[in-house]
Coordinates of C-alpha atoms and ligand atoms in Angstrom, one line a residue:
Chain B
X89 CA 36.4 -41.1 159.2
X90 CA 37.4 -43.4 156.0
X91 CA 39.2 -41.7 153.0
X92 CA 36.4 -42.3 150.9
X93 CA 33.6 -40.4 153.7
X94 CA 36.8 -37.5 154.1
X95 CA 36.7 -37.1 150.4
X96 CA 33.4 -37.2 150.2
X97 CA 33.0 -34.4 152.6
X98 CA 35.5 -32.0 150.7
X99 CA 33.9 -32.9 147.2
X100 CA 30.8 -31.6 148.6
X101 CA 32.4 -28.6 150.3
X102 CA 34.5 -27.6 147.3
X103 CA 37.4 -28.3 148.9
X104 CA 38.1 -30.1 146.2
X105 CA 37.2 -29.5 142.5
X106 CA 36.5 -31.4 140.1
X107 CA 38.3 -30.2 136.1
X108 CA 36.3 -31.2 132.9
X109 CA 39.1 -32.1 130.7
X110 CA 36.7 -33.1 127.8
X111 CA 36.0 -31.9 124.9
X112 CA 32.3 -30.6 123.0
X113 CA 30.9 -33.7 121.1
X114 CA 29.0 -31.9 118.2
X115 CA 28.8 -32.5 114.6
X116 CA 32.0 -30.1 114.5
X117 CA 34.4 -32.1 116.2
X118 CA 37.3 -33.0 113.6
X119 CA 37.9 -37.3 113.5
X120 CA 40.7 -39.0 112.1
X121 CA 41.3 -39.3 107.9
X122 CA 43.4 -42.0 107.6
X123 CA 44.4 -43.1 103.8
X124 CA 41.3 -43.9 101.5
X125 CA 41.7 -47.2 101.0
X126 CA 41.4 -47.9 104.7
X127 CA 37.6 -47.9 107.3
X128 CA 36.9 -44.5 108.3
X129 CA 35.9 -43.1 111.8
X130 CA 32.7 -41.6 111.6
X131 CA 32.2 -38.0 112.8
X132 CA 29.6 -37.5 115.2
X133 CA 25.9 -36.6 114.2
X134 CA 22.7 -35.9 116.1
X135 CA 19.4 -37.2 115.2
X136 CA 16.6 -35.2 116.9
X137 CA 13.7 -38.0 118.5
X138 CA 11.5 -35.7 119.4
X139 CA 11.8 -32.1 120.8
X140 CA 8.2 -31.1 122.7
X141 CA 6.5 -32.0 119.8
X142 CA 4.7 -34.4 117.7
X143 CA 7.1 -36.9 118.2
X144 CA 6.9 -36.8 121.9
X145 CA 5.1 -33.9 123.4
X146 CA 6.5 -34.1 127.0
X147 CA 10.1 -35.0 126.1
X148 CA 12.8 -34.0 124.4
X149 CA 15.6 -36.6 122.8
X150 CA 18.1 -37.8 120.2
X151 CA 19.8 -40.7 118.7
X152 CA 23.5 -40.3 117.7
X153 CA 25.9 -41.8 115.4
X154 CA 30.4 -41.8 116.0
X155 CA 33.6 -44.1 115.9
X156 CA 34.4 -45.4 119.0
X157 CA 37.5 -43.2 118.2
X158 CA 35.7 -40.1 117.7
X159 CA 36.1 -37.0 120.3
X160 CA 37.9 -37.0 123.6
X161 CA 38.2 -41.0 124.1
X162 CA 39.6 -43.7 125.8
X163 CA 42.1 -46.9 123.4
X164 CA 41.8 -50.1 124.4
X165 CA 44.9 -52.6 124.1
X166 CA 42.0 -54.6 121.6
X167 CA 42.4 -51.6 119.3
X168 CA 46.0 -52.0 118.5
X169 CA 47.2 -55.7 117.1
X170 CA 49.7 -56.1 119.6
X171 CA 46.9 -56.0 121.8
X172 CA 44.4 -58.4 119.9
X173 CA 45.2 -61.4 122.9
X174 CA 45.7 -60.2 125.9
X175 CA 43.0 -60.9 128.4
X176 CA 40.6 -58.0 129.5
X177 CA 41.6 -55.7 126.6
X178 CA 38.6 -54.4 125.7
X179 CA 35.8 -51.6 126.9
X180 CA 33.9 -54.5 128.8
X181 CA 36.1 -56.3 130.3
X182 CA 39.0 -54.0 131.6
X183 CA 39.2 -54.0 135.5
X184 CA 37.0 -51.1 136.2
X185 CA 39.2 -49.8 139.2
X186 CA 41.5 -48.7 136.3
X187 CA 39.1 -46.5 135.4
X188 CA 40.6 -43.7 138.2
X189 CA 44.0 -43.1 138.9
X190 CA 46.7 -40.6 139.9
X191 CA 47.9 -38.2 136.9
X192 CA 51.5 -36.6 136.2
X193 CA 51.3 -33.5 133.8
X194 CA 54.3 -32.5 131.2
X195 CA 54.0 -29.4 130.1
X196 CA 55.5 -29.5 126.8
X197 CA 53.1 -26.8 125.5
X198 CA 56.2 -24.3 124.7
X199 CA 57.6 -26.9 122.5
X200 CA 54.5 -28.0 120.7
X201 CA 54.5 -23.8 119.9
X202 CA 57.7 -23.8 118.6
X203 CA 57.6 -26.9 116.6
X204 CA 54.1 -28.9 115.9
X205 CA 56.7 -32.1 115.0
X206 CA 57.6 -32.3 118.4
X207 CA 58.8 -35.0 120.5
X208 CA 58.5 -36.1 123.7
X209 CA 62.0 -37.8 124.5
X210 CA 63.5 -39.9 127.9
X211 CA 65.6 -36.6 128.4
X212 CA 62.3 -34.6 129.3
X213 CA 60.6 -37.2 131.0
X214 CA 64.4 -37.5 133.3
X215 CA 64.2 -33.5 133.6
X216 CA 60.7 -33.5 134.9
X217 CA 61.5 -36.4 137.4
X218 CA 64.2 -34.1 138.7
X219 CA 61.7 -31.9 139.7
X220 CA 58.5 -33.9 140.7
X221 CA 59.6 -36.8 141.4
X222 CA 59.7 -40.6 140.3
X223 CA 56.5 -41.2 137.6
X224 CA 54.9 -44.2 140.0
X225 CA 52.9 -47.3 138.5
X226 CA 49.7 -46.8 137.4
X227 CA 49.7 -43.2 136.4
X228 CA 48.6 -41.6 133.8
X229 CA 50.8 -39.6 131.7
X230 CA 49.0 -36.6 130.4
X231 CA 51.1 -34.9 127.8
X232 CA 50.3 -31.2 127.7
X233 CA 50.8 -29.7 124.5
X234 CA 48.1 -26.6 124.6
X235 CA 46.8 -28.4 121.0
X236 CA 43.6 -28.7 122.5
X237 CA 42.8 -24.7 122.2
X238 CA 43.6 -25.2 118.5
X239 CA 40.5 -25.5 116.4
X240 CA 39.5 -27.4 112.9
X241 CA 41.9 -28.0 110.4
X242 CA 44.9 -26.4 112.3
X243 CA 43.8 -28.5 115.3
X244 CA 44.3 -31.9 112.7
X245 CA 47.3 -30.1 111.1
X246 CA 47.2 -33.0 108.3
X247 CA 49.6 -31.9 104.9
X248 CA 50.5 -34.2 102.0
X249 CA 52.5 -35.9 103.9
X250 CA 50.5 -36.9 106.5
X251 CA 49.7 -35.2 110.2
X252 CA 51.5 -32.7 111.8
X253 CA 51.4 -33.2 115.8
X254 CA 53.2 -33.6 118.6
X255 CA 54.0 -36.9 121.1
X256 CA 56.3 -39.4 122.3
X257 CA 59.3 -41.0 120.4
X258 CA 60.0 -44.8 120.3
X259 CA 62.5 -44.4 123.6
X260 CA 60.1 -42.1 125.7
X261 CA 57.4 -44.5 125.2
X262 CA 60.0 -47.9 126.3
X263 CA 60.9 -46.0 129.6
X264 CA 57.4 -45.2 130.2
X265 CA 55.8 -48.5 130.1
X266 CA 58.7 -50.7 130.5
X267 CA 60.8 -48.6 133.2
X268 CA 57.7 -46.8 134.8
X269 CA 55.1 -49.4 134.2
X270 CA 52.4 -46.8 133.9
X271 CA 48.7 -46.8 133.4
X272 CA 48.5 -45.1 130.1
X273 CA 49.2 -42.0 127.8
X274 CA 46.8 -39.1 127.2
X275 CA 47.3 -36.5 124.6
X276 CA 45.7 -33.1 123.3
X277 CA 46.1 -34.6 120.3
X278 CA 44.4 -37.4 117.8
X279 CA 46.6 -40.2 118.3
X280 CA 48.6 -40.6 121.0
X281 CA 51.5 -41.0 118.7
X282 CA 52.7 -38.3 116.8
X283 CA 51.8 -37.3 113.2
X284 CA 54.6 -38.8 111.7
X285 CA 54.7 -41.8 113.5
X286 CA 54.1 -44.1 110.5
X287 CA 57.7 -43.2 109.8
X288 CA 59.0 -44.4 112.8
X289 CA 60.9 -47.2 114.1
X290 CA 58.9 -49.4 115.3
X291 CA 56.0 -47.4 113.7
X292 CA 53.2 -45.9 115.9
X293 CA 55.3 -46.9 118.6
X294 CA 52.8 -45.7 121.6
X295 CA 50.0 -47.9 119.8
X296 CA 52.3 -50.7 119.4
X297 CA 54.1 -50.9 122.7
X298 CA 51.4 -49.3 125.2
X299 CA 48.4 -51.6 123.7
X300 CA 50.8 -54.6 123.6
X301 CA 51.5 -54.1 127.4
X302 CA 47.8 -54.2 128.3
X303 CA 47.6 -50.6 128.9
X304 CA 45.5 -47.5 127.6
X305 CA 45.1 -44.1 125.3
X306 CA 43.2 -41.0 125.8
X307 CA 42.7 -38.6 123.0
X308 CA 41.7 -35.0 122.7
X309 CA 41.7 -34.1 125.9
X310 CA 41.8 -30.1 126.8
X311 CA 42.1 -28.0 130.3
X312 CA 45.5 -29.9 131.1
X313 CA 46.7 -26.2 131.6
X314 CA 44.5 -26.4 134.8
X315 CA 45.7 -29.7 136.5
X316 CA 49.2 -29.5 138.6
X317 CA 52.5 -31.5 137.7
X318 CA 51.4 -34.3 140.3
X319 CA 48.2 -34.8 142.7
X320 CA 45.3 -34.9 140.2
X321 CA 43.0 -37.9 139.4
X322 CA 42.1 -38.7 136.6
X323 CA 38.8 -40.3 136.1
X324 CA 37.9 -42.0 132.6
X325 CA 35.2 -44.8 132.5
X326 CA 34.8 -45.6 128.4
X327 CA 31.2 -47.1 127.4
X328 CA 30.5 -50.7 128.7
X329 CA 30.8 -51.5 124.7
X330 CA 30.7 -55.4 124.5
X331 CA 33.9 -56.0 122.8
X332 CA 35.1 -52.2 122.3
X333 CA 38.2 -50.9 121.1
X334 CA 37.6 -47.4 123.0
X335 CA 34.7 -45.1 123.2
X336 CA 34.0 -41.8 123.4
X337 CA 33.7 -40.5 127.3
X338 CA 33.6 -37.6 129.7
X339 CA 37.1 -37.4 131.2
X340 CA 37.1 -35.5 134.7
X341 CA 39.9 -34.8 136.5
X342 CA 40.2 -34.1 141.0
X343 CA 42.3 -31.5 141.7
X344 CA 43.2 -30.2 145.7
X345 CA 41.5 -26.9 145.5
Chain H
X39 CA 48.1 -35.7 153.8
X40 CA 44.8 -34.2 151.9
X41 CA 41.8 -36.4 152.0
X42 CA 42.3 -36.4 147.8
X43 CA 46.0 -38.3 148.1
X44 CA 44.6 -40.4 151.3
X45 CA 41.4 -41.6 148.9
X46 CA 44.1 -42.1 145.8
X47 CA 46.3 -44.3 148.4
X48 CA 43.5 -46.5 149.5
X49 CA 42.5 -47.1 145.8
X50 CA 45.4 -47.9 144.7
X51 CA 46.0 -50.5 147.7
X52 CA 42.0 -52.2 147.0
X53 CA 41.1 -50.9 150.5
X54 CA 38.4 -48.7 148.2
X55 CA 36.4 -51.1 145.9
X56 CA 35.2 -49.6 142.6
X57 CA 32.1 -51.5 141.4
X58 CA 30.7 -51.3 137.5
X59 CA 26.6 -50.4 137.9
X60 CA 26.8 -51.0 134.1
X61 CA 25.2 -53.1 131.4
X62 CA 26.9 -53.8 128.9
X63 CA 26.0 -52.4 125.8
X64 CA 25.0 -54.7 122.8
X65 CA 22.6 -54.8 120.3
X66 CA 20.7 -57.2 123.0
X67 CA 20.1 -54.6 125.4
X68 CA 16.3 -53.3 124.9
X69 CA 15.5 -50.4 125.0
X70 CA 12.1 -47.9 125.5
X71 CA 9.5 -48.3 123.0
X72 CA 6.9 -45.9 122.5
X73 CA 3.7 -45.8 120.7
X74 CA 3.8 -46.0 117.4
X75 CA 2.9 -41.9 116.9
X76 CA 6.0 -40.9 118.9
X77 CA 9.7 -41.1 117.8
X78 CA 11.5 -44.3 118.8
X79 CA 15.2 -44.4 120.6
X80 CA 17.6 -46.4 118.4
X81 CA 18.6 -49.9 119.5
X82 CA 22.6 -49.7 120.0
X83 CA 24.4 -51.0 116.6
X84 CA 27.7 -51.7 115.9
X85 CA 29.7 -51.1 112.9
X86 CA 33.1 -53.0 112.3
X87 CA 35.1 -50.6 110.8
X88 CA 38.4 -52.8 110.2
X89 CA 39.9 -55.9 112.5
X90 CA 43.5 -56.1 111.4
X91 CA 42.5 -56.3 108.1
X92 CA 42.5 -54.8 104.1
X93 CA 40.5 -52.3 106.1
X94 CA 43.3 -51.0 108.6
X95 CA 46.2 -53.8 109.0
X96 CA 46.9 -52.8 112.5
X97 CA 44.6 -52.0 114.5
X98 CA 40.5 -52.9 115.0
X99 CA 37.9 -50.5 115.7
X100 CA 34.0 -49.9 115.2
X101 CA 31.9 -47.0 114.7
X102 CA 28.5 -47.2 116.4
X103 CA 24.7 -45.4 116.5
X104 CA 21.9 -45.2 119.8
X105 CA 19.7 -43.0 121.3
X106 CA 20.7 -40.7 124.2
X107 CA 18.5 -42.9 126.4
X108 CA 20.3 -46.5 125.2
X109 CA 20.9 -49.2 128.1
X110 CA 22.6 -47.9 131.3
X111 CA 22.5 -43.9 131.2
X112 CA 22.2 -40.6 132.4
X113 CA 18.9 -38.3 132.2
X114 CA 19.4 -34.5 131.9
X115 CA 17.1 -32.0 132.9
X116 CA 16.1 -30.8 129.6
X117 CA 15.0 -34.6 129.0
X118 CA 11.4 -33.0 130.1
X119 CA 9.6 -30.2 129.3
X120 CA 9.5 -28.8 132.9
X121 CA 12.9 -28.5 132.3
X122 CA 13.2 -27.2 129.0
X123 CA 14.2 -23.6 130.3
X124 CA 16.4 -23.9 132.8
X125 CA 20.4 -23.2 133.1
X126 CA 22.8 -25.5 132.7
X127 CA 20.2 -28.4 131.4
X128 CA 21.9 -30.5 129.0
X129 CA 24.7 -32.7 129.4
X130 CA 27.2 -30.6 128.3
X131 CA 26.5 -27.8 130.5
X132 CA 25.9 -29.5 133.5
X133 CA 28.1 -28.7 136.4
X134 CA 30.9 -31.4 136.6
X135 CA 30.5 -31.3 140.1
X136 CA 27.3 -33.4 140.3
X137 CA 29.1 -36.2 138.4
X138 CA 30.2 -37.7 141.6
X139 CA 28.1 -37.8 144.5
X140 CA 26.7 -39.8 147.5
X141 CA 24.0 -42.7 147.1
X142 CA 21.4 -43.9 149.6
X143 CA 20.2 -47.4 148.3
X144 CA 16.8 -48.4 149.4
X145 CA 16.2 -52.2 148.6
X146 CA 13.0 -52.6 147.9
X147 CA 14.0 -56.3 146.1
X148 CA 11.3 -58.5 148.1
X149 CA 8.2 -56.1 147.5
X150 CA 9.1 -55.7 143.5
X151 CA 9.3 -59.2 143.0
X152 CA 6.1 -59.9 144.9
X153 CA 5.0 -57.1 142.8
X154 CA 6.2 -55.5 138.9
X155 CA 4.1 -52.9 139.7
X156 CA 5.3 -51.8 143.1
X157 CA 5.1 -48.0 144.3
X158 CA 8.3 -46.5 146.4
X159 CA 6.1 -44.2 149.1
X160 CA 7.1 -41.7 151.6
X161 CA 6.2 -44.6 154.3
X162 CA 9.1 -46.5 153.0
X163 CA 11.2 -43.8 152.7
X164 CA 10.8 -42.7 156.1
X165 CA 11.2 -46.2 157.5
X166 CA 14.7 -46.1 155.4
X167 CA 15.8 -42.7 157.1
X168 CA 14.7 -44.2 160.6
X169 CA 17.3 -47.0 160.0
X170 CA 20.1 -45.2 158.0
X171 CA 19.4 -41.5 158.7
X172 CA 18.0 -38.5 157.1
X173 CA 18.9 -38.7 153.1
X174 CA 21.4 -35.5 152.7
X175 CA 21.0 -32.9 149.9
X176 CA 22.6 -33.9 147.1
X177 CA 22.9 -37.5 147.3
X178 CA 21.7 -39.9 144.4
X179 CA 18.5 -42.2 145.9
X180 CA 19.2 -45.5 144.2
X181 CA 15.6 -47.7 143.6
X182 CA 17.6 -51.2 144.5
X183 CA 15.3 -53.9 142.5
X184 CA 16.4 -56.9 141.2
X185 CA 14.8 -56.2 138.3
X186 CA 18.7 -55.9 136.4
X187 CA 18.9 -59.7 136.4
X188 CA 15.6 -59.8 133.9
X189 CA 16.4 -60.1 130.6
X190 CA 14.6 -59.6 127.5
X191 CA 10.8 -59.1 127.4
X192 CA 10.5 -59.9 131.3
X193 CA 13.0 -57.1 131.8
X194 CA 10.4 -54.3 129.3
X195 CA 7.8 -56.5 130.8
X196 CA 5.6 -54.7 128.2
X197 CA 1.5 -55.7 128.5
X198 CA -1.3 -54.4 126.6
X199 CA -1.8 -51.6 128.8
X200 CA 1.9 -50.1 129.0
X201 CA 4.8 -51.4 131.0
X202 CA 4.5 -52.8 134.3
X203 CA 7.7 -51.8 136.2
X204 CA 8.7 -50.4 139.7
X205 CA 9.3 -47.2 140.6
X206 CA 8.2 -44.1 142.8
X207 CA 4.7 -42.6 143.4
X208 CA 3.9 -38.9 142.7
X209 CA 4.4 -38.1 146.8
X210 CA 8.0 -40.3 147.1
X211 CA 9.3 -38.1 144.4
X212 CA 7.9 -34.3 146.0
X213 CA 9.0 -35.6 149.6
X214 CA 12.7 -37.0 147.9
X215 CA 12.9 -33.6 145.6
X216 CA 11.1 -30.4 147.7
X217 CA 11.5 -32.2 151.2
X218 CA 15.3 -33.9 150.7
X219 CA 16.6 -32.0 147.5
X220 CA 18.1 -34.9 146.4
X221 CA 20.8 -35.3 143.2
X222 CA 18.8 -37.7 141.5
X223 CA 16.9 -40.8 141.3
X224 CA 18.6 -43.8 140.0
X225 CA 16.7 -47.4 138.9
X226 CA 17.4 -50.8 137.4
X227 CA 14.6 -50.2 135.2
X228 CA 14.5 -48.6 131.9
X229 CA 12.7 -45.1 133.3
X230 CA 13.0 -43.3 136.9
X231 CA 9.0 -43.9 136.6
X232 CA 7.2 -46.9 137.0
X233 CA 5.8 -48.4 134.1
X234 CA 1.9 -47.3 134.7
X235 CA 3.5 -44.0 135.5
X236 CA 1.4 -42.3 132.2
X237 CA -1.9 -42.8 134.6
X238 CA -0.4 -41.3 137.4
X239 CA -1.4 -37.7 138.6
X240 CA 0.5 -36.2 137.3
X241 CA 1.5 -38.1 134.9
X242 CA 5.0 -39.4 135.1
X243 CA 5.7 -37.7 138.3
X244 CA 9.5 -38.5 139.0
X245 CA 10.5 -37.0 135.1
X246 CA 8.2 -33.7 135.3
X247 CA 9.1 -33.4 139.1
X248 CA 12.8 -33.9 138.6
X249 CA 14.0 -32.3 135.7
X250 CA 11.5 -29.7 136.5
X251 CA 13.9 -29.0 139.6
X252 CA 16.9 -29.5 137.6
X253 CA 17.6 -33.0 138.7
X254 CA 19.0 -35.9 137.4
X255 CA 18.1 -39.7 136.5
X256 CA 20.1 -43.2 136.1
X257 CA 18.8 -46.1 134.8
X258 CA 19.2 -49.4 133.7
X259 CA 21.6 -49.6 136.9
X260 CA 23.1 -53.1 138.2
X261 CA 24.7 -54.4 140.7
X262 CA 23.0 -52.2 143.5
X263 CA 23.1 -55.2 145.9
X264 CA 26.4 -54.9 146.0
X265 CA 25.9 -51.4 147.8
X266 CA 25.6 -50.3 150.9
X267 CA 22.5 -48.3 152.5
X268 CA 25.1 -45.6 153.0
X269 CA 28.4 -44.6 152.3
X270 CA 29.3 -45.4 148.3
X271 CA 30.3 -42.4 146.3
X272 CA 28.3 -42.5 142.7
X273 CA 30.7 -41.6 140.0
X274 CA 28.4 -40.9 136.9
X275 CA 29.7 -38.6 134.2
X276 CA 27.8 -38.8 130.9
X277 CA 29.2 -37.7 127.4
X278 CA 29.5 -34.1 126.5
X279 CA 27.4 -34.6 124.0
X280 CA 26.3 -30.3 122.9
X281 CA 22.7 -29.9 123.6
X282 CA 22.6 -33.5 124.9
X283 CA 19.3 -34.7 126.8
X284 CA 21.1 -37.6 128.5
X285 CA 24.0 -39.9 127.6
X286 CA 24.3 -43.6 127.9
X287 CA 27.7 -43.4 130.3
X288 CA 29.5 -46.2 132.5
X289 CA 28.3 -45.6 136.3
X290 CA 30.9 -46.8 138.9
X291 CA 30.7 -46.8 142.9
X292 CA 33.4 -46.6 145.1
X293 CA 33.3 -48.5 148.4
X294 CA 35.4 -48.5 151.8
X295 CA 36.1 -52.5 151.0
Ligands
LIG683 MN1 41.9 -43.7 119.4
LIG684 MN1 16.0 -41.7 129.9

């Protein structure tokens, strides 16, 4: 028997389940606020079609409005200007067998507790390689953070002096990308940079470098408390968008059950 | 090794193929159009929000608007009014379990290009299961047409008298849902029913009979001739949108290469 017919058969036998790690899209979901003299994100919105009615007395349907940024959602190296040339950098064109790959899980949710401001650093990444194991190419790095289970304006966490949330320094994200050549970042969070990461040097430093190497975001995810350290894969197809910079998406992970 | 890591090996190495069933979504891509009493589905529009401009120096992005039912998507159960009351009906309630299943692709290419109004019957469904086997519970039935590489008004193909499009007739779907208990039906054309479908008895058998079971539909599919009969693994998870009656989505296959 193939891999593919062998996982096949334990899908369907629950021998192996299958973790939704996205999150409700409803007119409640918070979006980015950047600055007001920059384009806004639009929040999501529902327009019913028809509901076994007038409008349509069999069916039942609606037309929605969002950012390509807005909800759980997948960056694409167009969206970042270190990214504006590369080949295959946006939601249409990216190889689509990039679309599932293998997953390694930091729990950093104890820190993000203790301190919203905080950051992922090369020492962390080194001390959960002692432990699991070389980060290989092509994984995802899903930083845990338990920010997902917060809700509103504590979930966005934005003061007067901009956001409040957690993720990578400048160095984490170099050894990540440069040293460990991997797939892409996804967060709990907004950005996959941290909320002060406008101050930083080079600023936004996971936009910058990750989207200048080709690679790719995901944003708001949740149930990373469910996957393990290593062995879980990931799978995230964005919207065929012609041209895209990201899109909303359903983000499921495969876990050994 | 677990038949998860030995499928995430042979990705990884090419020796599994993932292939994008996916249009690409533009403000080209047509979409259903009803009567003029009923409510319409949205054409998909795009929205520049900034492009490393005044607008956001950094980075591009868009924000967008379509209807649930826009190019290549996903059709929940609640879509239909038999379906209206059951569990777990709407795309965000949906077992994630059922987002990645087994497909059995009947090519029925030659007879809808002989004729746009051609009707999937039990007789060819039974001369596909005495070639490829019985179709298992649970596997997606995928309606292989051609009719993906029509564009425009020969792919709505809209007359006078309604649409004339492939798809099943009222026995195919009972002996593929009550007989088979199939996952879902999955087309190239813009509905699971065929375009005369609204004359049918009962009318627009595949969406009452479906969703009335709980069932799912694709459409707007492509690239089903690069299936085989048997053996590719559907991956087809659409957004989590609360309440959600379908969802366009990006629909990949995985197949031993
Ligand atoms: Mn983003
Ligand atoms: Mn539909």
């Amino acid at each position: 028997m193939s891999s593919l017919a062998a996982f096949a058969a334990d899908l369907l036998a629950g021998r192996i389940k299958v973790i939704d790690l996205t999150q409700t899209l409803s007119p409640d979901i918070p979006v980015v606020s950047l600055p007001a003299e920059f384009g806004q994100c639009a929040p999501f919105r529902l327009e019913e079609i028809s509901r076994y009615d007038s409008r349509g007395p069999d069916w039942y349907w609606n037309n929605f409005t969002c950012g390509e940024h807005t909800g759980t959602h997948f960056d694409a190296p167009v969206h970042w200007i270190s990214g504006k040339d590369l080949p295959q950098n946006t939601t249409d064109t990216i190889p689509p067998e990039h679309f599932i790959a293998p997953a390694c899980v930091i729990d950093c949710s104890a820190e993000a507790r203790a301190d919203p401001d905080f950051l992922l650093t090369v020492d962390t990444l080194q001390a959960w390689e002692a432990s699991h194991g070389t980060i290989p190419a092509r994984a995802w790095v899903l930083l845990r953070t338990e920010w997902s289970k917060r809700r509103g304006a504590v979930f966005v966490n934005l003061h007067q002096d901009g956001a409040h949330t957690p993720g990578p320094d400048a160095d984490a994200i170099r050894f990540l990308f440069e040293q460990r050549d991997i797939l892409g970042l996804g967060v709990e969070t907004m950005s996959t940079d941290a909320g002060q990461a406008h101050r930083f040097t080079p600023p936004y430093p996971a936009h910058s470098t990750m989207h200048g190497r080709g690679r790719y975001g995901l944003q708001c995810l949740c149930n990373l408390d469910r996957l393990p350290p290593t062995g879980a894969l990931i799978v995230s197809p964005p919207l065929k968008i012609r041209g895209g910079s990201g899109s909303p998406l359903r983000v499921l992970a495969l876990v050994a059950a």
